Coordinates of C-alpha atoms and ligand atoms in Angstrom, one line a residue:
M112 CA 68.8 0.2 56.6
A113 CA 69.2 -3.5 57.6
R114 CA 65.5 -3.9 57.5
S115 CA 65.0 -2.5 54.1
S116 CA 67.8 -4.7 52.7
L117 CA 66.0 -7.7 54.2
T118 CA 62.8 -6.6 52.5
L119 CA 64.7 -6.3 49.3
Q120 CA 66.2 -9.7 49.7
L121 CA 62.7 -11.2 50.3
L122 CA 61.3 -9.4 47.3
L123 CA 64.1 -10.8 45.1
L124 CA 63.5 -14.2 46.5
V125 CA 59.8 -14.0 45.7
A126 CA 60.5 -12.6 42.2
C127 CA 63.0 -15.3 41.6
C128 CA 60.6 -18.1 42.6
F129 CA 57.8 -16.6 40.6
V130 CA 60.0 -16.5 37.4
A131 CA 61.2 -20.1 38.1
G132 CA 57.6 -21.2 38.6
A133 CA 56.4 -19.5 35.4
S134 CA 59.1 -21.1 33.3
A135 CA 58.5 -24.5 34.8
A136 CA 54.8 -24.1 34.0
R137 CA 55.6 -23.4 30.4
P138 CA 55.0 -26.5 28.3
S139 CA 58.0 -28.3 26.9
P140 CA 58.2 -28.6 23.1
S141 CA 57.7 -32.3 23.3
S142 CA 54.5 -32.1 25.3
K143 CA 51.3 -32.7 23.3
D144 CA 49.8 -29.5 24.4
A145 CA 52.9 -27.4 23.6
G146 CA 52.0 -23.8 23.3
D147 CA 49.0 -23.8 25.6
G148 CA 50.6 -21.2 27.8
A149 CA 51.4 -19.2 24.7
S150 CA 47.9 -19.4 23.3
S151 CA 46.3 -18.4 26.6
F152 CA 48.6 -15.4 26.5
V153 CA 47.3 -14.5 23.1
R154 CA 43.7 -15.1 24.2
T155 CA 44.2 -12.9 27.3
W156 CA 45.5 -10.0 25.3
C157 CA 42.8 -10.5 22.6
A158 CA 40.1 -10.3 25.2
G159 CA 41.0 -6.6 25.6
T160 CA 40.7 -5.8 21.9
E161 CA 37.6 -4.5 20.1
Y162 CA 37.1 -7.7 18.1
P163 CA 38.4 -10.5 20.3
A164 CA 37.1 -13.4 18.2
L165 CA 38.9 -12.0 15.1
C166 CA 42.0 -11.4 17.2
D167 CA 42.0 -15.0 18.5
V168 CA 41.5 -16.5 15.0
T169 CA 44.2 -14.4 13.3
L170 CA 46.8 -14.5 16.0
A171 CA 46.5 -18.1 17.2
P172 CA 48.9 -19.3 14.4
Y173 CA 51.5 -17.0 15.9
A174 CA 51.1 -18.2 19.5
E175 CA 54.4 -20.2 19.5
T176 CA 56.4 -17.3 18.0
V177 CA 54.8 -14.8 20.4
G178 CA 55.3 -16.8 23.6
T179 CA 54.6 -14.3 26.3
S180 CA 56.1 -11.3 24.7
P181 CA 53.8 -8.2 24.2
A182 CA 56.2 -6.8 21.6
R183 CA 56.1 -10.0 19.6
L184 CA 52.3 -10.1 19.9
A185 CA 52.1 -6.5 18.6
W186 CA 54.4 -7.5 15.8
A187 CA 52.2 -10.4 14.9
A188 CA 49.0 -8.3 15.0
L189 CA 50.7 -5.7 12.8
T190 CA 51.9 -8.4 10.4
V191 CA 48.4 -9.8 10.0
T192 CA 47.1 -6.3 9.5
L193 CA 49.7 -5.5 6.9
G194 CA 48.6 -8.7 5.0
G195 CA 45.0 -7.5 5.2
A196 CA 46.0 -4.0 4.0
R197 CA 47.8 -5.4 1.0
N198 CA 44.7 -7.5 0.1
A199 CA 42.3 -4.6 0.5
S200 CA 44.6 -2.4 -1.5
S201 CA 44.8 -4.8 -4.4
A202 CA 41.1 -5.5 -4.3
M203 CA 40.4 -1.7 -4.5
R204 CA 43.0 -1.3 -7.3
S205 CA 41.3 -3.9 -9.4
M206 CA 37.9 -2.4 -8.6
A207 CA 39.2 1.0 -9.8
A208 CA 40.8 -0.5 -12.9
R209 CA 37.7 -2.4 -14.0
G210 CA 36.3 0.9 -15.4
H211 CA 32.6 0.3 -15.0
L212 CA 32.3 2.8 -12.2
S213 CA 30.6 6.2 -12.4
P214 CA 33.1 9.1 -12.6
V215 CA 32.3 10.0 -8.9
A216 CA 32.8 6.4 -7.8
A217 CA 36.0 6.1 -9.9
E218 CA 37.4 9.1 -8.2
A219 CA 36.5 7.7 -4.8
A220 CA 38.1 4.4 -5.7
G221 CA 41.3 6.2 -6.8
D222 CA 41.4 8.1 -3.5
C223 CA 40.9 4.8 -1.7
V224 CA 43.8 3.1 -3.6
S225 CA 46.1 6.0 -2.6
M226 CA 44.9 6.0 1.1
L227 CA 45.2 2.3 1.4
G228 CA 48.7 2.5 -0.1
D229 CA 49.6 5.0 2.6
G230 CA 48.2 2.6 5.1
V231 CA 50.4 -0.2 3.7
D232 CA 53.5 2.0 4.1
A233 CA 52.6 2.9 7.6
L234 CA 52.0 -0.7 8.6
R235 CA 55.2 -1.8 7.0
R236 CA 57.1 0.7 9.1
S237 CA 55.2 -0.4 12.2
V238 CA 56.0 -4.1 11.6
D239 CA 59.7 -3.2 11.2
A240 CA 59.8 -1.0 14.3
M241 CA 58.0 -3.7 16.4
A242 CA 60.4 -6.3 15.2
R243 CA 63.3 -4.2 16.4
V244 CA 61.6 -3.8 19.8
G245 CA 61.1 -7.6 20.0
E246 CA 64.7 -8.3 19.1
Q247 CA 65.9 -6.0 21.9
E248 CA 63.8 -7.7 24.5
G249 CA 65.7 -9.1 27.4
R250 CA 68.7 -7.1 26.4
R251 CA 69.7 -3.9 28.3
V252 CA 68.5 -1.3 25.9
E253 CA 67.6 2.3 26.7
A254 CA 63.9 2.5 27.7
R255 CA 63.9 5.7 25.8
K256 CA 64.5 3.9 22.5
V257 CA 61.7 1.4 23.1
R258 CA 59.4 4.3 24.0
F259 CA 60.3 6.1 20.8
E260 CA 59.5 3.0 18.6
V261 CA 56.3 2.2 20.4
D262 CA 55.1 5.9 20.2
N263 CA 55.9 5.9 16.4
V264 CA 54.0 2.7 15.9
R265 CA 50.9 4.1 17.7
T266 CA 51.0 7.1 15.5
W267 CA 51.4 5.1 12.2
A268 CA 48.8 2.5 13.1
S269 CA 46.2 5.1 14.0
A270 CA 47.0 6.9 10.8
A271 CA 46.4 3.7 8.9
L272 CA 43.0 3.2 10.7
T273 CA 42.0 6.8 9.7
D274 CA 43.0 6.0 6.1
D275 CA 40.9 2.8 6.0
N276 CA 37.8 4.6 7.4
M277 CA 38.2 7.6 5.0
C278 CA 38.3 5.1 2.1
M279 CA 34.9 3.8 3.1
E280 CA 33.6 7.3 3.8
G281 CA 34.2 8.2 0.2
F282 CA 31.4 5.8 -0.8
K283 CA 28.9 6.9 1.7
G284 CA 26.9 9.1 -0.7
E285 CA 24.7 7.7 -3.4
A286 CA 26.7 9.2 -6.2
A287 CA 29.8 7.1 -5.4
G288 CA 28.3 4.4 -3.3
G289 CA 25.2 3.5 -5.3
G290 CA 24.8 0.4 -7.5
G291 CA 26.4 -1.9 -4.9
A292 CA 29.7 0.0 -4.8
R293 CA 29.3 0.9 -1.1
E294 CA 28.8 -2.7 -0.2
A295 CA 31.6 -3.9 -2.4
V296 CA 34.0 -1.5 -0.8
R297 CA 32.9 -2.4 2.7
G298 CA 33.5 -6.0 1.8
H299 CA 37.0 -5.2 0.8
V300 CA 37.9 -2.8 3.6
M301 CA 35.8 -3.6 6.7
G302 CA 37.9 -6.6 7.7
L303 CA 41.0 -4.5 7.5
V304 CA 39.4 -1.8 9.8
H305 CA 38.8 -4.5 12.4
L306 CA 42.3 -5.9 12.1
T307 CA 43.8 -2.4 12.4
A308 CA 41.7 -1.5 15.4
N309 CA 42.8 -4.7 17.1
A310 CA 46.5 -4.2 16.4
L311 CA 46.3 -0.6 17.6
G312 CA 44.5 -1.8 20.8
I313 CA 47.4 -4.2 21.4
V314 CA 50.0 -1.6 20.8
N315 CA 48.2 0.9 23.1
A316 CA 48.0 -1.8 25.8
M317 CA 51.6 -2.6 25.4
S318 CA 52.5 1.1 25.5
K319 CA 50.9 1.4 29.0
Q320 CA 53.5 -1.2 30.1
T321 CA 56.4 0.6 28.5
P322 CA 58.3 2.9 30.9
P323 CA 58.0 6.6 29.9
Ligands
LIG649 C1 45.1 -12.0 2.1 O1 44.8 -12.8 1.0 C2 45.5 -14.1 1.1 C3 45.2 -14.8 -0.3 O2 43.9 -14.7 -0.6 C4 44.9 -14.9 2.2 O3 45.5 -16.1 2.3 C5 45.1 -14.1 3.5 O4 44.5 -14.8 4.6 C6 44.6 -12.7 3.4 N1 45.0 -12.0 4.6 C7 44.1 -11.4 5.4 C8 44.6 -10.8 6.6 O5 42.9 -11.2 5.1

């Protein structure tokens, strides 16, 4: 009994020093390299994604906001992805509206617009949910609530990824995809697929750290 309490005290001491060391190592706002710790946090997590270079470039501007919080990193990745989804959605809407498409391509473009719209909704919900998780960080909240939000975000983000891919699938055949339509659609949507895959990867990695 006495022994295990000593072990506990030692553990607490070590944990305490580790935390103190970590916060001491964090750069002060006045330092010229402010945010270095934060940007290496972003790079470390990005290294585990499918498209690390894209992850670095798109999330570097959020390094300060993210700090060393996985929830805020996931929020940032989802926010960037939501921006990409809105862009892709409006690009496809104007492609569909231009009216020079074959009937098959016009139908595929209409399907795309509606699927990308669903994706935008799913990502918006995901951003909101991850913002709630980020706000609750450091407070005593029920782990069950965090688990619930994170599981929902995983579901929504993977549904968005499916929507993006299905949009491009619609232009695979020659009837819809011929005459440059396939390439145009890929140009509008492929970047979004990569952003979504990265965001989902970060959420999945974060989920592994979330207590069940
Ligand atoms: C969406 O479009 C805006 C305006 O063109 C651009 O600034 C932004 O970087 C785009 N977002 C993404 C994620 O591609």
